[in-house]
Coordinates of C-alpha atoms and ligand atoms in Angstrom, one line a residue:
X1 CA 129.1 98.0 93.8
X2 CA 131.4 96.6 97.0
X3 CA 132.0 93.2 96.9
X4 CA 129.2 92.3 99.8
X5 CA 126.3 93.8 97.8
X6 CA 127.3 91.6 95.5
X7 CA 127.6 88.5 97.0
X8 CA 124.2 89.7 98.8
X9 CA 122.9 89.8 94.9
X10 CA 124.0 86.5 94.2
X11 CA 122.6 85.1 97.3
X12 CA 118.8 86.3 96.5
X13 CA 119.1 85.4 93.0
X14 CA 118.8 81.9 94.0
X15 CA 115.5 79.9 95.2
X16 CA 115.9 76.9 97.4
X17 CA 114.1 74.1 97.6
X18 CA 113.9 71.8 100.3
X19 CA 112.2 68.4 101.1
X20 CA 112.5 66.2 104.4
X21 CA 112.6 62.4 105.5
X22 CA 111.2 62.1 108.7
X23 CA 112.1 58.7 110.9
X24 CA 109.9 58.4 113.5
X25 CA 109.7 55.3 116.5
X26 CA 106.5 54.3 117.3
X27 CA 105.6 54.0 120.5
X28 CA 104.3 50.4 120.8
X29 CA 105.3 48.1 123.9
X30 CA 106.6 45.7 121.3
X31 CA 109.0 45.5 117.9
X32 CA 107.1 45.7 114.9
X33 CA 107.3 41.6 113.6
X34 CA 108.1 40.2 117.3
X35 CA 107.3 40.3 120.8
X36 CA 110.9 41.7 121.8
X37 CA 110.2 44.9 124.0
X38 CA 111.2 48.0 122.0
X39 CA 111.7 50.3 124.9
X40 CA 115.0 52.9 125.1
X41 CA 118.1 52.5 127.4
X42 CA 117.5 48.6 128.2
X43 CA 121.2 46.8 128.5
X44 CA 122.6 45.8 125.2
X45 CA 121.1 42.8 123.9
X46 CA 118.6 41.7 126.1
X47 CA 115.5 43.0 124.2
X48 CA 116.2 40.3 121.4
X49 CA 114.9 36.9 119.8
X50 CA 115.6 34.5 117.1
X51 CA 113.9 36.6 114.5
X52 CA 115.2 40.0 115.1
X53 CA 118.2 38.6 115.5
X54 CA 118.2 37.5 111.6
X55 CA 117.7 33.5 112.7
X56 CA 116.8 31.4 109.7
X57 CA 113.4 29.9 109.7
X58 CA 112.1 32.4 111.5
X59 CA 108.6 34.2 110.7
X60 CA 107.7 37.9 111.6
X61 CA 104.0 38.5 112.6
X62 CA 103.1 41.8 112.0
X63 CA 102.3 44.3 115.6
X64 CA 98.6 45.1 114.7
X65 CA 99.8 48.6 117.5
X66 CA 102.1 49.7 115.2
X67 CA 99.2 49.6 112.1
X68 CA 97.3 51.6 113.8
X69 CA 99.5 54.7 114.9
X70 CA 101.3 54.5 111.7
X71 CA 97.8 55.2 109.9
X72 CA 96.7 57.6 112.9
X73 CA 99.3 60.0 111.9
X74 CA 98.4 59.3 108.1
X75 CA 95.0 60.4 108.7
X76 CA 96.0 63.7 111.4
X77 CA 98.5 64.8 107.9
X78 CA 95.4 64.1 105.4
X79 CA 96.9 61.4 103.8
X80 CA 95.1 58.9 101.5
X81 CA 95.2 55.8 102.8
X82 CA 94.7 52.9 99.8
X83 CA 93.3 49.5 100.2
X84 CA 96.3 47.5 100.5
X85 CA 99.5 47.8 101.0
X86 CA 102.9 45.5 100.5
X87 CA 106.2 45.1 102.5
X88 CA 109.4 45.2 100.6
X89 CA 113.0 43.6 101.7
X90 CA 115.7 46.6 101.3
X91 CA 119.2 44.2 101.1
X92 CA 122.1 45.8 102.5
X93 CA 125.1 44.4 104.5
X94 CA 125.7 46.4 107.5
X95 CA 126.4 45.3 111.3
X96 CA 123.8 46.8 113.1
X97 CA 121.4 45.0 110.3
X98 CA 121.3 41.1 112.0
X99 CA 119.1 40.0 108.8
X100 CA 121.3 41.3 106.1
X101 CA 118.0 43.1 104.7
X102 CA 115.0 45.9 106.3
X103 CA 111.2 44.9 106.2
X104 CA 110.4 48.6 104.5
X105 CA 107.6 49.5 101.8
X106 CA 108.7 50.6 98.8
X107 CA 106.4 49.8 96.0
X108 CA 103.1 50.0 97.7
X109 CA 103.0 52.5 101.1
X110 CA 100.8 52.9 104.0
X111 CA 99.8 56.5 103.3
X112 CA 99.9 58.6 100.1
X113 CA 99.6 62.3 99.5
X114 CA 99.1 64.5 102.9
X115 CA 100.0 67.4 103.8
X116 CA 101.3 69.7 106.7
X117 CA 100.0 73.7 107.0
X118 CA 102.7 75.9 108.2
X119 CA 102.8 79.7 108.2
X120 CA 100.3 82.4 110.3
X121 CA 97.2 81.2 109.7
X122 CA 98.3 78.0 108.5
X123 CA 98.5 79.4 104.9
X124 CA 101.0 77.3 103.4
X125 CA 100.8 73.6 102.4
X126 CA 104.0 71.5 103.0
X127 CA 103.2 68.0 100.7
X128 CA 103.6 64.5 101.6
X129 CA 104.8 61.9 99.6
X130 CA 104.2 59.0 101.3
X131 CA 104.5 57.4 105.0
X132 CA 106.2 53.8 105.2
X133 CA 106.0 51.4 108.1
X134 CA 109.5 49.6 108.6
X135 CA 111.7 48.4 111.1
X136 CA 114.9 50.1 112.8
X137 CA 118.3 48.8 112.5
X138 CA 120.5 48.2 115.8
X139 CA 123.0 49.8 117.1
X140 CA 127.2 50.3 116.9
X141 CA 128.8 51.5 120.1
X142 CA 133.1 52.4 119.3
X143 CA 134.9 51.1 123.0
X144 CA 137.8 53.7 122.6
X145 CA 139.8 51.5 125.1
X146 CA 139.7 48.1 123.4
X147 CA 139.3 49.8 119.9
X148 CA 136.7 47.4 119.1
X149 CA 133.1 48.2 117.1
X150 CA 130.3 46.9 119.5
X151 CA 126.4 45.6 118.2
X152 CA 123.5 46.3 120.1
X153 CA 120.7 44.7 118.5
X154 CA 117.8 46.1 121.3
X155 CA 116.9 49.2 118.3
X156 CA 116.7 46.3 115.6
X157 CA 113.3 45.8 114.6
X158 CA 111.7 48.4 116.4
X159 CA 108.6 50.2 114.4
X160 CA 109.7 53.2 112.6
X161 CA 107.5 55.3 110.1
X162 CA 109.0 57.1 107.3
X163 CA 107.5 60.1 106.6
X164 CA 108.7 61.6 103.0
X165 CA 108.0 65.5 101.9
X166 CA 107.7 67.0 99.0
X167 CA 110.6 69.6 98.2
X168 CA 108.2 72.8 99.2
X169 CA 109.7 74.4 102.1
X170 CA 112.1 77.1 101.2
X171 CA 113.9 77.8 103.9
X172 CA 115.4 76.6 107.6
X173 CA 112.4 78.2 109.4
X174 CA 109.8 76.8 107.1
X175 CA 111.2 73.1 108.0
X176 CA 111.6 74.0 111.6
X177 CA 107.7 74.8 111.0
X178 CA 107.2 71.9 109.6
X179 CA 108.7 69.8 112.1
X180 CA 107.3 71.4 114.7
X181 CA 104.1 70.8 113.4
X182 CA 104.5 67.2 112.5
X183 CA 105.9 66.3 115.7
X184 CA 103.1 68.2 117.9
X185 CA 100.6 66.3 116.0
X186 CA 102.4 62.9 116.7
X187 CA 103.1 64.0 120.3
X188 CA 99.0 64.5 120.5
X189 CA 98.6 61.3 119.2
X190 CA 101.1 59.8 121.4
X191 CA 102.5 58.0 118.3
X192 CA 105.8 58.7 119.9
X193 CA 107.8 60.6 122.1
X194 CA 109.6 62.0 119.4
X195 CA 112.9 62.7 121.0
X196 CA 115.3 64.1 118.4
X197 CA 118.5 63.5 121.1
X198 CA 117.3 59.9 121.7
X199 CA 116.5 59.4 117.8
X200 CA 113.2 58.6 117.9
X201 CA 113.0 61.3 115.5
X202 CA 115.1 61.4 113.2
X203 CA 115.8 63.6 109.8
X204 CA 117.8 64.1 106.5
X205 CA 117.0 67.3 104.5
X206 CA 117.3 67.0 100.9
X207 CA 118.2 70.6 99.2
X208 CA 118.9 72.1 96.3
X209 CA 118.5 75.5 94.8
X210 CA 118.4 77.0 91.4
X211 CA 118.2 80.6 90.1
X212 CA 115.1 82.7 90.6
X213 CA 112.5 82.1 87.9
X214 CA 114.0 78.9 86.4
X215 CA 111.7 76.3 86.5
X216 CA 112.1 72.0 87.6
X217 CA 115.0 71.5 90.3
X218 CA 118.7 71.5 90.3
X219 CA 120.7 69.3 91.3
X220 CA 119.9 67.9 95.8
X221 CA 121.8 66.5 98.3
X222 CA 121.1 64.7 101.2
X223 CA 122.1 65.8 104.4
X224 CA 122.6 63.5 107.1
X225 CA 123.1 63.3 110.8
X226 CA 120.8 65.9 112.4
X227 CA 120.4 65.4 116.0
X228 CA 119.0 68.6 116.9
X229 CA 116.6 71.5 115.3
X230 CA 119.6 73.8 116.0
X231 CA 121.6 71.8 114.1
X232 CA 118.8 70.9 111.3
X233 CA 119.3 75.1 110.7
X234 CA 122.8 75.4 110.5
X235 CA 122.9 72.9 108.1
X236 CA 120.3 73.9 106.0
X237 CA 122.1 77.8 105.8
X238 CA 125.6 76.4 105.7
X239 CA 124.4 73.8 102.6
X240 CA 122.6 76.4 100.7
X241 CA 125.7 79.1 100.6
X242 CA 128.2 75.8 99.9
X243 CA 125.9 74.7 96.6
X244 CA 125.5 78.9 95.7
X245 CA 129.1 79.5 96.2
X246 CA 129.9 76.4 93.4
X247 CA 127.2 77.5 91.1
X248 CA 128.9 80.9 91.0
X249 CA 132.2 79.7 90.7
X250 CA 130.7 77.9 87.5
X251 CA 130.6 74.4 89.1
X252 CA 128.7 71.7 88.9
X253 CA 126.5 70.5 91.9
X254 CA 127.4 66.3 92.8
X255 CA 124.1 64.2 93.6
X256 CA 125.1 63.0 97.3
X257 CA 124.5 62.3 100.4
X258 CA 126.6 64.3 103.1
X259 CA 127.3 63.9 106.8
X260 CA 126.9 67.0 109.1
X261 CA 129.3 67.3 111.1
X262 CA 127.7 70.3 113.9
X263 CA 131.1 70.5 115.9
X264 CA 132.6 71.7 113.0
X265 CA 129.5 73.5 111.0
X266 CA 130.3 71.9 107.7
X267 CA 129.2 69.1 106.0
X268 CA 131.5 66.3 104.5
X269 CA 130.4 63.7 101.6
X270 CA 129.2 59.8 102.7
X271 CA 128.6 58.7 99.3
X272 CA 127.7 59.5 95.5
X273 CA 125.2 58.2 93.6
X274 CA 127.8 56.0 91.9
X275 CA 128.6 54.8 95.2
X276 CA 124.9 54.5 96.1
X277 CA 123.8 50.7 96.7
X278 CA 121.5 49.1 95.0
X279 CA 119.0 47.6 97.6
X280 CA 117.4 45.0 95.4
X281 CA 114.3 45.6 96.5
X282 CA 111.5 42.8 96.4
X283 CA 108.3 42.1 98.0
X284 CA 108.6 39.9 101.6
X285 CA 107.8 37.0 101.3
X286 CA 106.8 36.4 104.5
X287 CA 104.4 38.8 105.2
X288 CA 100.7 39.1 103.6
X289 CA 100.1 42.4 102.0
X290 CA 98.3 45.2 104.2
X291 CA 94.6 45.5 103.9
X292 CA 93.0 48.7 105.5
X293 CA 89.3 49.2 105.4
X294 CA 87.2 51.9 105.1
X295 CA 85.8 51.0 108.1
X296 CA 89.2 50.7 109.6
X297 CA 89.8 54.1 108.9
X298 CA 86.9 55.5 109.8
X299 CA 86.8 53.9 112.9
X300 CA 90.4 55.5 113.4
X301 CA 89.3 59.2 112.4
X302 CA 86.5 58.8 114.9
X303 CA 88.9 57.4 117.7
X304 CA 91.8 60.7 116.9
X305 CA 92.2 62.7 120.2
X306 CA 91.5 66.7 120.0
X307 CA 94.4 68.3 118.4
X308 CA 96.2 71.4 119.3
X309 CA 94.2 73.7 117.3
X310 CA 91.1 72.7 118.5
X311 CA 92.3 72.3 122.2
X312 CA 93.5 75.6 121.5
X313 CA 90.2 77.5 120.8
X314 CA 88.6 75.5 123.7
X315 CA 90.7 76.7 126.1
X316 CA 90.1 80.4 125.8
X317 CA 86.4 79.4 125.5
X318 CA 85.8 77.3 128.3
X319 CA 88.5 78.4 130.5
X320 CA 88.3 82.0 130.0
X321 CA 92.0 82.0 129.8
X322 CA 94.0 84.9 127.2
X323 CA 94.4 83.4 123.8
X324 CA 98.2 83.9 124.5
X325 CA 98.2 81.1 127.2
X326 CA 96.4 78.4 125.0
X327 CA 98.9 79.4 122.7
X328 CA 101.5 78.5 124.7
X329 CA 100.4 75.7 127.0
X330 CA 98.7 73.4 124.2
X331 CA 102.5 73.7 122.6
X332 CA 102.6 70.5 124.7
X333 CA 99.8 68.0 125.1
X334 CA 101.5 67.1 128.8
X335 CA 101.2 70.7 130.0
X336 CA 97.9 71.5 127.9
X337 CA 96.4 68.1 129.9
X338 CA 97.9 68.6 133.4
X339 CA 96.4 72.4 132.7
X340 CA 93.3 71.5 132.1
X341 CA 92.8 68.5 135.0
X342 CA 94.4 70.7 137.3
X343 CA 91.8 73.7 136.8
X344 CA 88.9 70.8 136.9
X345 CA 89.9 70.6 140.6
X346 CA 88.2 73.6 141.5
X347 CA 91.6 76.1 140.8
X348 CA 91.7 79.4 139.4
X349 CA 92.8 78.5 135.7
X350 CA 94.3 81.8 134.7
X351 CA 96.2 80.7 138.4
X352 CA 97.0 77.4 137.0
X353 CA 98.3 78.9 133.8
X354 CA 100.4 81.6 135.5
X355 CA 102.7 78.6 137.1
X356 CA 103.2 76.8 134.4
X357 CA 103.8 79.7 132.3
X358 CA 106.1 81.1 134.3
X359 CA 107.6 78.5 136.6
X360 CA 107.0 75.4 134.4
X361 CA 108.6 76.4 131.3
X362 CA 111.6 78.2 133.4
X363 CA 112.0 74.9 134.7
X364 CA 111.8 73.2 131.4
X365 CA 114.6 75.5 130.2
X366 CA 117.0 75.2 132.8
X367 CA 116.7 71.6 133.8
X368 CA 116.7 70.8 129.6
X369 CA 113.3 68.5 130.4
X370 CA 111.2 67.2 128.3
X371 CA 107.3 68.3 128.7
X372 CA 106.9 64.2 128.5
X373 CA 109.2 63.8 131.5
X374 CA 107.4 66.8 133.6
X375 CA 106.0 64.2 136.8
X376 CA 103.6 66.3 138.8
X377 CA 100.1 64.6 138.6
X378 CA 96.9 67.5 138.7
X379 CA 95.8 66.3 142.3
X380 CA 99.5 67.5 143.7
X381 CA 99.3 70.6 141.4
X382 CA 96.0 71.5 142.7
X383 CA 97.0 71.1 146.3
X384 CA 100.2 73.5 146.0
X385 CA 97.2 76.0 144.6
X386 CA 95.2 75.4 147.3
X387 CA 98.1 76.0 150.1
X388 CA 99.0 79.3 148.4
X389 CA 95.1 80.7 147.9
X390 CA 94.8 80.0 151.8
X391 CA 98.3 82.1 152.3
X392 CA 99.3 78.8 154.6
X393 CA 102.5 79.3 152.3
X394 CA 104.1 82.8 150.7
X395 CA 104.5 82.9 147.1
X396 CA 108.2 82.0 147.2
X397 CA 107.5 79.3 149.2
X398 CA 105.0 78.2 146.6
X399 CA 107.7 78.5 143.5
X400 CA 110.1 76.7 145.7
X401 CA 107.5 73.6 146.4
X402 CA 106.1 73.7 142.7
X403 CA 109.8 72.8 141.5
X404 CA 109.4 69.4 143.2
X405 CA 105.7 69.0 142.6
X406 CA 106.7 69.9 138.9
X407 CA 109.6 67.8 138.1
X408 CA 109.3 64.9 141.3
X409 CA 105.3 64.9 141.8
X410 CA 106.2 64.9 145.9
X411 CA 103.3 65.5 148.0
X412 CA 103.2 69.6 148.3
X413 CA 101.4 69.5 152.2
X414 CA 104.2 67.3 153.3
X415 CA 106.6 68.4 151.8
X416 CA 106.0 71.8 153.2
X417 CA 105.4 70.4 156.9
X418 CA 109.0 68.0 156.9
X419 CA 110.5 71.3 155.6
X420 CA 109.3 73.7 158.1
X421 CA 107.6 75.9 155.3
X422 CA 104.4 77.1 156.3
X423 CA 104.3 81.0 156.4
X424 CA 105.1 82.5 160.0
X425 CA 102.6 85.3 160.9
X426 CA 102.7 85.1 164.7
X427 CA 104.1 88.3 165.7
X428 CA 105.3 87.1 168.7
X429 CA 108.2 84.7 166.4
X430 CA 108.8 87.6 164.1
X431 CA 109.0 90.5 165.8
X432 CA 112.7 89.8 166.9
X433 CA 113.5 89.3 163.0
X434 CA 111.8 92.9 162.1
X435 CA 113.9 94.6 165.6
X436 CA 117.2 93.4 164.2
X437 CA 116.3 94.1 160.3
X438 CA 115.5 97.7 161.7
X439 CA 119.2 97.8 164.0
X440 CA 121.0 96.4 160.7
X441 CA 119.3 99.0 158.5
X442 CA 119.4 102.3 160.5
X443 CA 119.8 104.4 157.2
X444 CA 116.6 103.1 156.1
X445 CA 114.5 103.5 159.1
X446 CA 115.6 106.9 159.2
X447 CA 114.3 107.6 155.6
X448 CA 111.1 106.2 156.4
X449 CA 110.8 108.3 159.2
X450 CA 111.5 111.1 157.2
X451 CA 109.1 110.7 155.2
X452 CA 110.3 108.4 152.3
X453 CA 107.8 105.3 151.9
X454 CA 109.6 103.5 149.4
X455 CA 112.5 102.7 152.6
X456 CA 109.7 100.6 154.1
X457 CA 109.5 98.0 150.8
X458 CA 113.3 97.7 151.2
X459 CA 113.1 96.4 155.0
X460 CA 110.0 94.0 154.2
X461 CA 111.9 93.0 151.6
X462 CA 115.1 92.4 154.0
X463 CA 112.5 90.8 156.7
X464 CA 111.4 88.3 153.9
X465 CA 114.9 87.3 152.9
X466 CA 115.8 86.9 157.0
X467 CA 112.8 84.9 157.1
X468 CA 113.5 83.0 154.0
X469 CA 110.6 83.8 152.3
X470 CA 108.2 82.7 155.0
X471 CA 107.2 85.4 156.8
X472 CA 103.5 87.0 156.2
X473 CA 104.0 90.2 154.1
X474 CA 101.1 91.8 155.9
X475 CA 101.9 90.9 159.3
X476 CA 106.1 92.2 159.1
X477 CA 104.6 95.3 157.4
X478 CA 101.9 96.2 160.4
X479 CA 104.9 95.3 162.6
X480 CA 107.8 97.2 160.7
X481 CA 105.3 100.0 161.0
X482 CA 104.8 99.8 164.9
X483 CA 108.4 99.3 165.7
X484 CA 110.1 101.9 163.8
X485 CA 107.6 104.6 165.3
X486 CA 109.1 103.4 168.6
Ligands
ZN1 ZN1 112.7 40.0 118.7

């Protein structure tokens, strides 16, 4: 046996198992115990008051907002939600932390047991533990030039939910499943805008593996710093061969958190559990437990929008569109809703789907947008439709305008009149164009005139790019047709 067939033994003689905490930012207007706004990218410290600022004396009232989309996405991952529920003080010293200690929940959470189907079909269960409500820590900003450690305390206090996993994924595409299917549902619910490169979602992956068959866990670590699901499977791969490659070398695997470092595609240890703090955790004070009716809840279930799945089906029912499409567009509750209003307005939808199939998700990818930052509103959509269904623009035209409809909502019919791009069919304006396409292309004409057709698509095609795309196909072909017989 070669040396890689054994290694490649070794390798599949191991199981891994792998849990996730999820940080999410809930999108509420204001911090979870104060009125401070908790918006992102405001100037440092200026979205701050005496108590999230740590102040003493100061009382937090609790943002009834953040309640209820903490226990929206409780209920939408079949969580149990109990009567009550307590807020706990985690202590810890750090400088992005003005009050010394987090409002968390330790001892008594929001939500308990859920769960989250991944897999065709939705065949497997990924299990949650629990879901927290708590509040974000600030900021620390390094100046390189004055070599000084700066504090913005905007993030502190902000409403964060901690969602916890059960260790039942078992490998880097089952947690990108996972988190793929968490954050659509929280995207639906508009929860958040769960923004992994703006860390409104945020998560550590705890792993560990043992050998095949073996019962009970080994020994996890926590992996830290993940800012991107590219990243989130790198480490997962790189973390599983590290702990295999000490198991085999008869080692022992240390309980610890690590820091991933994606630059260099290895992780490096923060802390042991020796070094771990103890957070003295203890019921606030100042805050009066939770108490959630069934009412509450119910009231809650009844008020959850239509999730993907079910927008899914609807689609291809109502719409008449190719499963394929829903699949795609309800990926995103921004394009699956501008979709839909967009065919309300009387538009073809298998037209409506083509664009943002094709044009909308090329745009995505090259721009790197957001679906939440797409602009275009379904009346502007629709009338970019309409121009192109009543050939007052060509289809490259109408990819051109979409771009700026798409990412800057601008207004497609004036648009296309201050640019001069309403398709030219008057044969008087083209018929120089197709005389000096046919002068610059002799060859071609020739051919045609010999009898090969396919010489005629080249010098539309060259009429079209002379005429910037604007030129009516039908019209330069009639013409091309007349001028070559000459
Ligand atoms: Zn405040």
């Amino acid at each position: 046996m070669g040396e890689a067939s054994i290694k490649a033994q070794a390798k599949t003689a191991y199981e891994t198992a792998i849990g996730v905490e999820v940080h999410i930012e809930l999108a509420t207007k204001t911090k979870l115990f104060c009125g401070c706004e908790a918006s992102f990218g405001a100037k440092p410290n200026t979205h701050v008051c005496p108590y999230c600022l740590g102040m003493p004396g100061t009382l937090p009232v609790l943002n009834e907002k953040a309640l209820e989309l903490a226990l929206s996405v409780g209920i939408a991952l079949h969580c149990d939600i109990p009567a009550w529920s307590r807020f706990d003080r985690k202590n810890y010293f750090y400088p992005d932390n003005p009050q010394n200690y987090q409002v968390s929940q330790w001892f008594y959470p929001l939500c308990k047991v859920g769960y989250v189907e991944i897999g065709e079909d939705a065949t497997k269960r990924i299990g949650i533990w629990n879901i927290h409500l708590e509040e974000d820590a600030g900021k620390l900003f390094h100046d390189e030039k004055t070599d000084q450690t700066l504090v913005d305390a905007n993030r502190a206090g902000v409403p964060l939910i901690e969602i916890v996993s059960a260790p039942d994924m078992q490998s880097a595409e089952e947690v990108l499943a996972f988190l793929e299917q968490l954050r659509t549902k929280v995207l639906y619910l508009q929860a958040s805008d769960c923004k992994l490169q703006e860390g409104s979602m945020r998560v550590d992956v705890n792993l560990s593996v043992r050998k095949a068959g073996n019962s009970g866990l080994g020994t996890r670590t926590e992996m830290k710093n993940l800012n991107s699901f590219r990243a989130i499977t790198r480490a997962i791969n790189a973390e599983r061969e590290r702990q295999i490659g000490i198991l085999e070398a008869g080692g022992e695997i240390t309980l610890e958190t690590r820091r991933w470092d994606d630059a260099k595609g290895a992780s490096f240890p923060m802390r042991s559990k020796e070094e771990a703090m103890d957070y003295r955790y203890f019921p606030d004070p100042d805050l009066p437990p939770v108490f959630v009716t069934e009412d509450q809840v119910e009231a809650l279930k009844k008020a959850q929008p239509e999730m993907r799945e079910a927008k899914r089906k609807r689609f291809v029912s109502q719409f008449g569109i190719p499963e394929y499409d829903s699949e795609i567009l309800t990926q995103s509750v921004r394009l699956a809703n501008l979709f839909e209003e967009t065919a309300k307005l009387g538009i073809a939808p298998k037209k409506v789907s083509n664009f943002l199939m094709g044009e909308g998700l090329r745009i995505l990818r090259e721009k790197e947008l957001d679906p939440a930052d797409v602009q275009a509103t379904p009346e502007h959509f629709a009338a970019l439709l309409k121009l192109l269904e009543e050939n007052k623009i060509t289809n490259t035209v109408a990819k051109e305008v979409f771009e700026e409809v798409f990412v800057s909502d601008v207004d497609p019919a004036e648009y296309v009149e201050r640019n001069g791009l309403l398709t030219v069919r008057e044969e008087g304006v083209l018929r120089q164009t197709v005389e000096s396409v046919i002068k610059e292309n002799e060859k071609s004409a020739s051919d045609y005139l010999g009898g090969k057709e396919k010489a005629l698509g080249f010098l539309v095609g060259q009429t079209m790019k002379a005429m910037r795309g604007q030129a009516d196909p039908a019209t330069v072909t009639a013409l091309l047709k007349e001028l070559l017989k000459k």
